[in-house]
mmCIF file of C-alpha atoms in Angstrom:
data_model
loop_
_atom_site.group_PDB
_atom_site.id
_atom_site.type_symbol
_atom_site.label_atom_id
_atom_site.label_comp_id
_atom_site.label_asym_id
_atom_site.label_seq_id
_atom_site.Cartn_x
_atom_site.Cartn_y
_atom_site.Cartn_z
ATOM 1 C CA UNK O 236 0.375 -23.165 -8.383
ATOM 2 C CA UNK O 237 2.868 -23.851 -5.589
ATOM 3 C CA UNK O 238 1.485 -24.504 -2.113
ATOM 4 C CA UNK O 239 4.095 -22.332 -0.375
ATOM 5 C CA UNK O 240 5.145 -18.699 -0.551
ATOM 6 C CA UNK O 241 7.765 -16.297 0.764
ATOM 7 C CA UNK O 242 6.752 -13.969 3.597
ATOM 8 C CA UNK O 243 8.609 -11.367 5.685
ATOM 9 C CA UNK O 244 8.810 -11.822 9.439
ATOM 10 C CA UNK O 245 10.270 -9.571 12.150
ATOM 11 C CA UNK O 246 11.648 -11.649 15.045
ATOM 12 C CA UNK O 247 12.599 -8.368 16.783
ATOM 13 C CA UNK O 248 15.613 -6.089 17.254
ATOM 14 C CA UNK O 249 15.786 -5.183 13.530
ATOM 15 C CA UNK O 250 16.117 -8.810 12.424
ATOM 16 C CA UNK O 251 14.362 -9.782 9.185
ATOM 17 C CA UNK O 252 13.507 -13.322 8.143
ATOM 18 C CA UNK O 253 12.158 -14.525 4.806
ATOM 19 C CA UNK O 254 10.001 -17.506 5.684
ATOM 20 C CA UNK O 255 8.679 -20.232 3.398
ATOM 21 C CA UNK O 256 5.079 -20.629 4.575
ATOM 22 C CA UNK O 257 1.845 -22.177 3.235
ATOM 23 C CA UNK O 258 -0.194 -20.011 0.880
ATOM 24 C CA UNK O 259 -3.343 -19.067 2.832
ATOM 25 C CA UNK O 260 -6.734 -20.340 1.713
ATOM 26 C CA UNK O 261 -9.403 -17.637 1.488
ATOM 27 C CA UNK O 262 -12.142 -18.156 4.050
ATOM 28 C CA UNK O 263 -15.838 -17.325 3.603
ATOM 29 C CA UNK O 264 -16.225 -13.905 1.951
ATOM 30 C CA UNK O 265 -12.463 -13.589 1.589
ATOM 31 C CA UNK O 266 -10.268 -13.332 -1.491
ATOM 32 C CA UNK O 267 -6.714 -14.495 -2.111
ATOM 33 C CA UNK O 268 -4.563 -11.784 -3.688
ATOM 34 C CA UNK O 269 -1.303 -12.404 -5.525
ATOM 35 C CA UNK O 270 0.851 -9.472 -4.469
ATOM 36 C CA UNK O 271 2.193 -7.051 -7.081
ATOM 37 C CA UNK O 272 3.282 -4.099 -4.881
ATOM 38 C CA UNK O 273 3.543 -3.513 -1.128
ATOM 39 C CA UNK O 274 4.813 -0.198 0.240
ATOM 40 C CA UNK O 275 6.945 0.248 3.356
ATOM 41 C CA UNK O 276 5.746 2.843 5.889
ATOM 42 C CA UNK O 277 7.447 4.497 8.849
ATOM 43 C CA UNK O 278 4.912 2.871 11.198
ATOM 44 C CA UNK O 279 6.287 -0.553 10.138
ATOM 45 C CA UNK O 280 9.421 0.338 12.083
ATOM 46 C CA UNK O 281 7.695 -0.318 15.416
ATOM 47 C CA UNK O 282 7.422 -4.014 14.527
ATOM 48 C CA UNK O 283 10.881 -4.002 12.937
ATOM 49 C CA UNK O 284 12.362 -2.843 16.247
ATOM 50 C CA UNK O 285 10.379 -5.515 18.108
ATOM 51 C CA UNK O 286 7.765 -3.210 19.658
ATOM 52 C CA UNK O 287 4.007 -3.427 19.378
ATOM 53 C CA UNK O 288 2.467 -1.595 16.477
ATOM 54 C CA UNK O 289 1.549 2.059 16.675
ATOM 55 C CA UNK O 290 -1.878 1.102 15.403
ATOM 56 C CA UNK O 291 -3.717 -1.984 16.588
ATOM 57 C CA UNK O 292 -1.874 -4.214 19.048
ATOM 58 C CA UNK O 293 0.771 -5.749 16.834
ATOM 59 C CA UNK O 294 2.270 -9.188 17.227
ATOM 60 C CA UNK O 295 6.020 -9.213 16.697
ATOM 61 C CA UNK O 296 7.265 -12.110 14.587
ATOM 62 C CA UNK O 297 3.878 -13.740 14.153
ATOM 63 C CA UNK O 298 2.333 -11.378 11.606
ATOM 64 C CA UNK O 299 3.710 -10.537 8.159
ATOM 65 C CA UNK O 300 3.978 -6.739 7.854
ATOM 66 C CA UNK O 301 2.722 -4.573 4.995
ATOM 67 C CA UNK O 302 -0.386 -2.391 5.298
ATOM 68 C CA UNK O 303 -0.207 -0.774 1.826
ATOM 69 C CA UNK O 304 -0.705 -3.735 -0.560
ATOM 70 C CA UNK O 305 -1.975 -4.022 -4.120
ATOM 71 C CA UNK O 306 -2.282 -7.048 -6.358
ATOM 72 C CA UNK O 307 -4.457 -9.369 -8.412
ATOM 73 C CA UNK O 308 -7.180 -11.653 -7.049
ATOM 74 C CA UNK O 309 -6.433 -15.287 -7.888
ATOM 75 C CA UNK O 310 -9.018 -17.124 -5.773
ATOM 76 C CA UNK O 311 -12.290 -16.332 -4.015
ATOM 77 C CA UNK O 312 -13.792 -17.914 -0.920
ATOM 78 C CA UNK O 313 -17.370 -19.011 -0.354
ATOM 79 C CA UNK O 314 -19.921 -16.204 -0.562
ATOM 80 C CA UNK O 315 -17.749 -13.691 -2.453
ATOM 81 C CA UNK O 316 -20.050 -11.861 -4.871
ATOM 82 C CA UNK O 317 -18.443 -8.620 -6.044
ATOM 83 C CA UNK O 318 -14.958 -9.756 -7.037
ATOM 84 C CA UNK O 319 -13.559 -12.497 -9.249
ATOM 85 C CA UNK O 320 -10.141 -13.894 -10.171
ATOM 86 C CA UNK O 321 -8.239 -11.418 -12.324
ATOM 87 C CA UNK O 322 -9.607 -8.306 -10.615
ATOM 88 C CA UNK O 323 -6.930 -5.748 -9.674
ATOM 89 C CA UNK O 324 -7.295 -4.362 -6.148
ATOM 90 C CA UNK O 325 -5.666 -2.317 -3.425
ATOM 91 C CA UNK O 326 -6.363 -3.300 0.183
ATOM 92 C CA UNK O 327 -7.945 -1.135 2.902
ATOM 93 C CA UNK O 328 -5.896 -1.586 6.065
ATOM 94 C CA UNK O 329 -8.677 -1.700 8.685
ATOM 95 C CA UNK O 330 -10.759 -4.850 9.185
ATOM 96 C CA UNK O 331 -13.780 -4.014 11.345
ATOM 97 C CA UNK O 332 -16.679 -5.883 12.878
ATOM 98 C CA UNK O 333 -18.932 -4.945 9.971
ATOM 99 C CA UNK O 334 -21.880 -4.092 12.220
ATOM 100 C CA UNK O 335 -21.061 -0.869 14.082
ATOM 101 C CA UNK O 336 -21.838 2.646 12.857
ATOM 102 C CA UNK O 337 -18.219 3.210 11.828
ATOM 103 C CA UNK O 338 -17.964 0.053 9.726
ATOM 104 C CA UNK O 339 -21.279 0.817 8.076
ATOM 105 C CA UNK O 340 -20.234 4.417 7.380
ATOM 106 C CA UNK O 341 -16.921 3.326 5.824
ATOM 107 C CA UNK O 342 -14.669 4.511 8.666
ATOM 108 C CA UNK O 343 -13.565 1.010 9.619
ATOM 109 C CA UNK O 344 -10.496 2.271 11.509
ATOM 110 C CA UNK O 345 -12.787 3.700 14.214
ATOM 111 C CA UNK O 346 -14.415 0.324 14.927
ATOM 112 C CA UNK O 347 -13.716 -0.718 18.540
ATOM 113 C CA UNK O 348 -12.936 -4.260 17.359
ATOM 114 C CA UNK O 349 -10.816 -3.299 14.350
ATOM 115 C CA UNK O 350 -7.729 -5.215 13.308
ATOM 116 C CA UNK O 351 -4.968 -3.689 11.208
ATOM 117 C CA UNK O 352 -3.614 -5.567 8.206
ATOM 118 C CA UNK O 353 0.150 -5.821 8.590
ATOM 119 C CA UNK O 354 -0.031 -5.447 12.383
ATOM 120 C CA UNK O 355 -2.830 -7.652 13.753
ATOM 121 C CA UNK O 356 -3.460 -9.685 10.595
ATOM 122 C CA UNK O 357 -1.016 -10.843 7.942
ATOM 123 C CA UNK O 358 -0.027 -8.037 5.603
ATOM 124 C CA UNK O 359 1.204 -7.596 2.067
ATOM 125 C CA UNK O 360 4.918 -8.297 2.519
ATOM 126 C CA UNK O 361 4.352 -11.827 1.221
ATOM 127 C CA UNK O 362 3.664 -13.428 -2.143
ATOM 128 C CA UNK O 363 -0.043 -13.780 -1.306
ATOM 129 C CA UNK O 364 -2.507 -12.288 1.161
ATOM 130 C CA UNK O 365 -6.048 -13.354 2.119
ATOM 131 C CA UNK O 366 -8.350 -10.459 3.036
ATOM 132 C CA UNK O 367 -12.101 -9.860 3.394
ATOM 133 C CA UNK O 368 -13.894 -9.003 0.177
ATOM 134 C CA UNK O 369 -15.114 -5.843 1.925
ATOM 135 C CA UNK O 370 -11.522 -4.567 2.186
ATOM 136 C CA UNK O 371 -10.827 -4.723 -1.547
ATOM 137 C CA UNK O 372 -10.718 -1.477 -3.509
ATOM 138 C CA UNK O 373 -10.747 -1.719 -7.296
ATOM 139 C CA UNK O 374 -7.743 -0.272 -9.116
ATOM 140 C CA UNK O 375 -8.776 1.646 -12.247
ATOM 141 C CA UNK O 376 -7.473 0.597 -15.649
ATOM 142 C CA UNK O 377 -4.207 2.312 -16.453
ATOM 143 C CA UNK O 378 -3.083 2.685 -12.839
ATOM 144 C CA UNK O 379 0.105 0.801 -11.955
ATOM 145 C CA UNK O 380 0.251 -1.488 -8.936
ATOM 146 C CA UNK O 381 2.987 0.692 -7.400
ATOM 147 C CA UNK O 382 0.784 3.784 -7.693
ATOM 148 C CA UNK O 383 -2.133 1.802 -6.272
ATOM 149 C CA UNK O 384 -0.132 0.699 -3.211
ATOM 150 C CA UNK O 385 1.088 4.240 -2.501
ATOM 151 C CA UNK O 386 -2.388 5.654 -3.191
ATOM 152 C CA UNK O 387 -3.761 4.071 -0.031
ATOM 153 C CA UNK O 388 -1.978 5.307 3.086
ATOM 154 C CA UNK O 389 0.123 8.170 1.679
ATOM 155 C CA UNK O 390 -2.060 9.765 -1.004
ATOM 156 C CA UNK O 391 -5.364 8.654 0.529
ATOM 157 C CA UNK O 392 -4.563 10.118 3.937
ATOM 158 C CA UNK O 393 -3.499 13.475 2.492
ATOM 159 C CA UNK O 394 -6.453 13.623 0.100
ATOM 160 C CA UNK O 395 -8.905 13.010 2.932
ATOM 161 C CA UNK O 396 -7.231 15.629 5.139
ATOM 162 C CA UNK O 397 -7.353 18.280 2.420
ATOM 163 C CA UNK O 398 -10.929 17.428 1.555
ATOM 164 C CA UNK O 399 -11.824 18.027 5.212
ATOM 165 C CA UNK O 400 -9.821 21.286 5.135
ATOM 166 C CA UNK O 401 -11.736 22.301 1.978
ATOM 167 C CA UNK O 402 -8.480 23.198 0.207
ATOM 168 C CA UNK O 403 -9.045 24.974 -3.119
ATOM 169 C CA UNK O 404 -7.470 27.338 -5.608
ATOM 170 C CA UNK O 405 -8.201 30.246 -3.240
ATOM 171 C CA UNK O 406 -5.757 28.900 -0.662
ATOM 172 C CA UNK O 407 -2.100 29.216 0.141
ATOM 173 C CA UNK O 408 -1.194 26.089 2.097
ATOM 174 C CA UNK O 409 1.995 25.175 3.949
ATOM 175 C CA UNK O 410 3.078 21.548 4.405
ATOM 176 C CA UNK O 411 5.705 20.624 6.983
ATOM 177 C CA UNK O 412 7.662 17.355 6.723
ATOM 178 C CA UNK O 413 8.320 16.235 3.155
ATOM 179 C CA UNK O 414 8.633 12.497 3.511
ATOM 180 C CA UNK O 415 6.217 10.394 1.440
ATOM 181 C CA UNK O 416 3.177 11.782 3.310
ATOM 182 C CA UNK O 417 4.236 15.398 2.883
ATOM 183 C CA UNK O 418 5.198 14.800 -0.737
ATOM 184 C CA UNK O 419 1.766 13.302 -1.359
ATOM 185 C CA UNK O 420 0.267 16.370 0.307
ATOM 186 C CA UNK O 421 2.107 18.668 -2.107
ATOM 187 C CA UNK O 422 0.739 16.733 -5.103
ATOM 188 C CA UNK O 423 -2.810 16.714 -3.768
ATOM 189 C CA UNK O 424 -2.760 20.437 -2.916
ATOM 190 C CA UNK O 425 -1.518 21.290 -6.416
ATOM 191 C CA UNK O 426 -4.207 19.050 -7.887
ATOM 192 C CA UNK O 427 -6.771 21.037 -5.900
ATOM 193 C CA UNK O 428 -5.338 24.285 -7.300
ATOM 194 C CA UNK O 429 -3.722 25.698 -4.146
ATOM 195 C CA UNK O 430 -0.494 27.679 -3.878
ATOM 196 C CA UNK O 431 1.833 25.322 -2.004
ATOM 197 C CA UNK O 432 4.688 26.116 0.387
ATOM 198 C CA UNK O 433 6.829 23.102 1.398
ATOM 199 C CA UNK O 434 9.015 23.071 4.525
ATOM 200 C CA UNK O 435 11.675 20.528 5.519
ATOM 201 C CA UNK O 436 15.194 20.330 6.978
ATOM 202 C CA UNK O 437 16.612 18.441 3.976
ATOM 203 C CA UNK O 438 17.418 20.258 0.738
ATOM 204 C CA UNK O 439 17.054 17.056 -1.307
ATOM 205 C CA UNK O 440 13.456 16.703 -0.083
ATOM 206 C CA UNK O 441 12.795 20.331 -0.981
ATOM 207 C CA UNK O 442 14.069 19.664 -4.510
ATOM 208 C CA UNK O 443 11.663 16.731 -4.839
ATOM 209 C CA UNK O 444 8.853 18.940 -3.507
ATOM 210 C CA UNK O 445 9.521 21.366 -6.380
ATOM 211 C CA UNK O 446 9.227 18.470 -8.842
ATOM 212 C CA UNK O 447 5.918 17.504 -7.211
ATOM 213 C CA UNK O 448 4.572 21.028 -7.729
ATOM 214 C CA UNK O 449 5.539 23.139 -4.703
ATOM 215 C CA UNK O 450 5.458 26.858 -5.539
ATOM 216 C CA UNK O 451 7.795 27.795 -2.681
ATOM 217 C CA UNK O 452 10.229 25.807 -0.538
ATOM 218 C CA UNK O 453 11.675 26.790 2.840
ATOM 219 C CA UNK O 454 14.484 25.064 4.679
ATOM 220 C CA UNK O 455 13.389 24.700 8.316
ATOM 221 C CA UNK O 456 16.766 26.103 9.425
ATOM 222 C CA UNK O 457 15.551 29.513 8.200
ATOM 223 C CA UNK O 458 13.097 31.739 10.082
ATOM 224 C CA UNK O 459 10.088 29.882 8.708
ATOM 225 C CA UNK O 460 7.389 32.099 10.240
ATOM 226 C CA UNK O 461 9.026 35.211 8.801
ATOM 227 C CA UNK O 462 9.206 33.612 5.349
ATOM 228 C CA UNK O 463 5.570 32.473 5.470
ATOM 229 C CA UNK O 464 4.396 35.988 6.319
ATOM 230 C CA UNK O 465 6.654 37.410 3.610
ATOM 231 C CA UNK O 466 5.243 35.027 0.961
ATOM 232 C CA UNK O 467 1.652 35.871 1.942
ATOM 233 C CA UNK O 468 2.252 39.634 2.100
ATOM 234 C CA UNK O 469 1.792 39.611 5.878
ATOM 235 C CA UNK O 470 -1.711 38.148 5.626
ATOM 236 C CA UNK O 471 -0.871 34.692 6.976
ATOM 237 C CA UNK O 472 -1.502 31.292 5.438
ATOM 238 C CA UNK O 473 -4.954 29.915 4.745
ATOM 239 C CA UNK O 474 -4.254 26.292 5.658
ATOM 240 C CA UNK O 475 -1.431 24.206 7.052
ATOM 241 C CA UNK O 476 -0.642 20.507 7.332
ATOM 242 C CA UNK O 477 1.972 18.998 9.620
ATOM 243 C CA UNK O 478 3.339 15.612 8.548
ATOM 244 C CA UNK O 479 6.397 15.786 10.817
ATOM 245 C CA UNK O 480 4.904 15.380 14.280
ATOM 246 C CA UNK O 481 7.393 18.043 15.395
ATOM 247 C CA UNK O 482 6.059 20.499 18.030
ATOM 248 C CA UNK O 483 8.043 23.381 16.454
ATOM 249 C CA UNK O 484 6.373 22.726 13.092
ATOM 250 C CA UNK O 485 2.938 22.445 14.699
ATOM 251 C CA UNK O 486 3.401 25.733 16.554
ATOM 252 C CA UNK O 487 4.731 27.487 13.455
ATOM 253 C CA UNK O 488 1.582 26.488 11.577
ATOM 254 C CA UNK O 489 -0.634 27.828 14.375
ATOM 255 C CA UNK O 490 1.383 31.070 14.513
ATOM 256 C CA UNK O 491 1.276 31.586 10.742
ATOM 257 C CA UNK O 492 -2.431 30.962 10.152
ATOM 258 C CA UNK O 493 -4.582 33.945 9.232
ATOM 259 C CA UNK O 494 -7.862 34.534 11.093
ATOM 260 C CA UNK O 495 -10.285 31.710 10.201
ATOM 261 C CA UNK O 496 -7.346 29.621 8.991
ATOM 262 C CA UNK O 497 -7.415 25.799 9.098
ATOM 263 C CA UNK O 498 -4.834 23.232 10.114
ATOM 264 C CA UNK O 499 -4.529 19.439 10.077
ATOM 265 C CA UNK O 500 -2.034 17.479 12.162
ATOM 266 C CA UNK O 501 -1.110 14.167 10.524
ATOM 267 C CA UNK O 502 2.407 13.389 11.781
ATOM 268 C CA UNK O 503 2.293 11.234 14.925
ATOM 269 C CA UNK O 504 3.485 12.942 18.108
ATOM 270 C CA UNK O 505 3.185 12.411 21.847
ATOM 271 C CA UNK O 506 2.601 15.942 23.106
ATOM 272 C CA UNK O 507 2.832 19.598 22.164
ATOM 273 C CA UNK O 508 2.446 22.832 24.133
ATOM 274 C CA UNK O 509 0.394 25.553 22.456
ATOM 275 C CA UNK O 510 -0.947 29.012 23.338
ATOM 276 C CA UNK O 511 -4.729 28.665 22.954
ATOM 277 C CA UNK O 512 -5.695 32.328 23.327
ATOM 278 C CA UNK O 513 -3.137 33.722 20.912
ATOM 279 C CA UNK O 514 -2.969 30.846 18.417
ATOM 280 C CA UNK O 515 -6.555 29.529 18.372
ATOM 281 C CA UNK O 516 -9.225 31.577 20.100
ATOM 282 C CA UNK O 517 -8.455 35.100 18.941
ATOM 283 C CA UNK O 518 -8.000 33.964 15.351
ATOM 284 C CA UNK O 519 -10.979 31.592 15.418
ATOM 285 C CA UNK O 520 -8.976 28.927 13.627
ATOM 286 C CA UNK O 521 -9.915 25.294 13.045
ATOM 287 C CA UNK O 522 -7.454 22.538 14.004
ATOM 288 C CA UNK O 523 -8.123 18.890 13.244
ATOM 289 C CA UNK O 524 -6.364 15.586 13.480
ATOM 290 C CA UNK O 525 -6.579 13.484 10.329
ATOM 291 C CA UNK O 526 -5.806 9.809 9.884
ATOM 292 C CA UNK O 527 -6.378 7.562 6.842
ATOM 293 C CA UNK O 528 -9.670 7.768 4.864
ATOM 294 C CA UNK O 529 -13.092 6.097 4.724
ATOM 295 C CA UNK O 530 -13.168 3.147 2.316
ATOM 296 C CA UNK O 531 -15.940 4.604 0.153
ATOM 297 C CA UNK O 532 -13.615 7.495 -0.754
ATOM 298 C CA UNK O 533 -11.064 5.328 -2.576
ATOM 299 C CA UNK O 534 -12.789 5.511 -5.969
ATOM 300 C CA UNK O 535 -12.713 9.299 -5.652
ATOM 301 C CA UNK O 536 -9.021 9.237 -4.644
ATOM 302 C CA UNK O 537 -8.067 6.997 -7.569
ATOM 303 C CA UNK O 538 -10.046 9.152 -10.013
ATOM 304 C CA UNK O 539 -8.362 12.294 -8.649
ATOM 305 C CA UNK O 540 -4.911 10.736 -9.136
ATOM 306 C CA UNK O 541 -5.733 9.884 -12.732
ATOM 307 C CA UNK O 542 -7.664 13.043 -13.653
ATOM 308 C CA UNK O 543 -4.976 15.342 -12.232
ATOM 309 C CA UNK O 544 -2.157 13.082 -13.465
ATOM 310 C CA UNK O 545 -0.481 13.100 -10.061
ATOM 311 C CA UNK O 546 3.117 11.785 -10.373
ATOM 312 C CA UNK O 547 2.650 9.343 -7.480
ATOM 313 C CA UNK O 548 5.585 7.135 -8.451
ATOM 314 C CA UNK O 549 7.936 10.110 -7.909
ATOM 315 C CA UNK O 550 7.380 9.517 -4.187
ATOM 316 C CA UNK O 551 9.065 6.120 -4.595
ATOM 317 C CA UNK O 552 12.850 6.300 -4.369
ATOM 318 C CA UNK O 553 13.541 2.541 -4.277
ATOM 319 C CA UNK O 554 11.860 -0.725 -5.253
ATOM 320 C CA UNK O 555 12.898 -4.121 -3.911
ATOM 321 C CA UNK O 556 12.113 -7.781 -4.411
ATOM 322 C CA UNK O 557 10.697 -9.586 -1.377
ATOM 323 C CA UNK O 558 13.948 -11.554 -1.117
ATOM 324 C CA UNK O 559 15.714 -8.221 -0.473
ATOM 325 C CA UNK O 560 13.591 -7.401 2.579
ATOM 326 C CA UNK O 561 16.492 -7.213 5.017
ATOM 327 C CA UNK O 562 18.229 -4.595 2.847
ATOM 328 C CA UNK O 563 14.972 -2.760 2.192
ATOM 329 C CA UNK O 564 14.051 -2.326 5.854
ATOM 330 C CA UNK O 565 17.613 -1.509 6.919
ATOM 331 C CA UNK O 566 17.907 1.228 4.276
ATOM 332 C CA UNK O 567 14.453 2.571 5.138
ATOM 333 C CA UNK O 568 15.311 2.599 8.853
ATOM 334 C CA UNK O 569 18.560 4.458 8.098
ATOM 335 C CA UNK O 570 16.551 6.938 5.992
ATOM 336 C CA UNK O 571 18.527 6.061 2.884
ATOM 337 C CA UNK O 572 15.234 5.688 1.009
ATOM 338 C CA UNK O 573 12.084 7.763 0.816
ATOM 339 C CA UNK O 574 9.036 5.666 -0.098
ATOM 340 C CA UNK O 575 10.231 2.110 -0.738
ATOM 341 C CA UNK O 576 8.033 -0.545 -2.353
ATOM 342 C CA UNK O 577 8.292 -4.298 -2.737
ATOM 343 C CA UNK O 578 7.399 -5.302 -6.298
ATOM 344 C CA UNK O 579 6.645 -8.637 -7.932
ATOM 345 C CA UNK O 580 6.854 -9.424 -11.648
#
């Protein structure tokens, strides 16, 4: 095996470098993973522009990005007991202290000392990555590496949100913002048996939403609230998810919910003005924020993807080789791709 590898670096101001760097050695209780797929996410853009990361602190230029990696273990460090070379794994993005209540309960991203892979620690946009054994999640037989990479942040986040919303076949659910997160939400909701309404500004995204299982699509240029009430016979929707971070979308969900309805806000946003009495109190609705998933839930997520035959790879519009990173990030930044994934032979 060579002693060097290719890795992506962001010097800042949308510059992309492919560096030839030493292959890391796995430390105690770490594994070395040969990368097979690493998905690009909108939050990567903060480092691409030269800012600090939206999660963790970030370290522009010094850390290889990529917080949605999947690959094959090729080497194990001292003390590794549960994994061996040849095992196929996806990587959980949050590295915690291991001792606090959140780490022990599986919600590593709530640890006060947590570090984010791809922001604070080297990520998956490189030929190899060394990560703690405790961050490895086994990929089931028959699942592709591309599906495994996308199953973490995109599908995992939307599965966890809908599990918390208790979405079922009794529900009509609306999903705003049909990028990769919203598209994953459509698939998950259909897998759970719900009637799904998808809302976005772009007709091409609405077409993809239909392919992913949406029962109804609404272009956001229409009167969305009127259409939602029309579809539900004036009753209002049972549940809503916002993946856009847009205050108009968030308010439309709150306005359209029936009494005892439920909503989850997933799209990042700085602030929104709401009407608590009219939108929340008098309808006794539940509103939650939802972000990523606890690591113990991954086996359940992977099983759900396989059992329900979710077409996860339909979320991926483009694949790239690591050598094409400059093109990949430029196209993603210009929104010429939906979900884009680096792949290795």
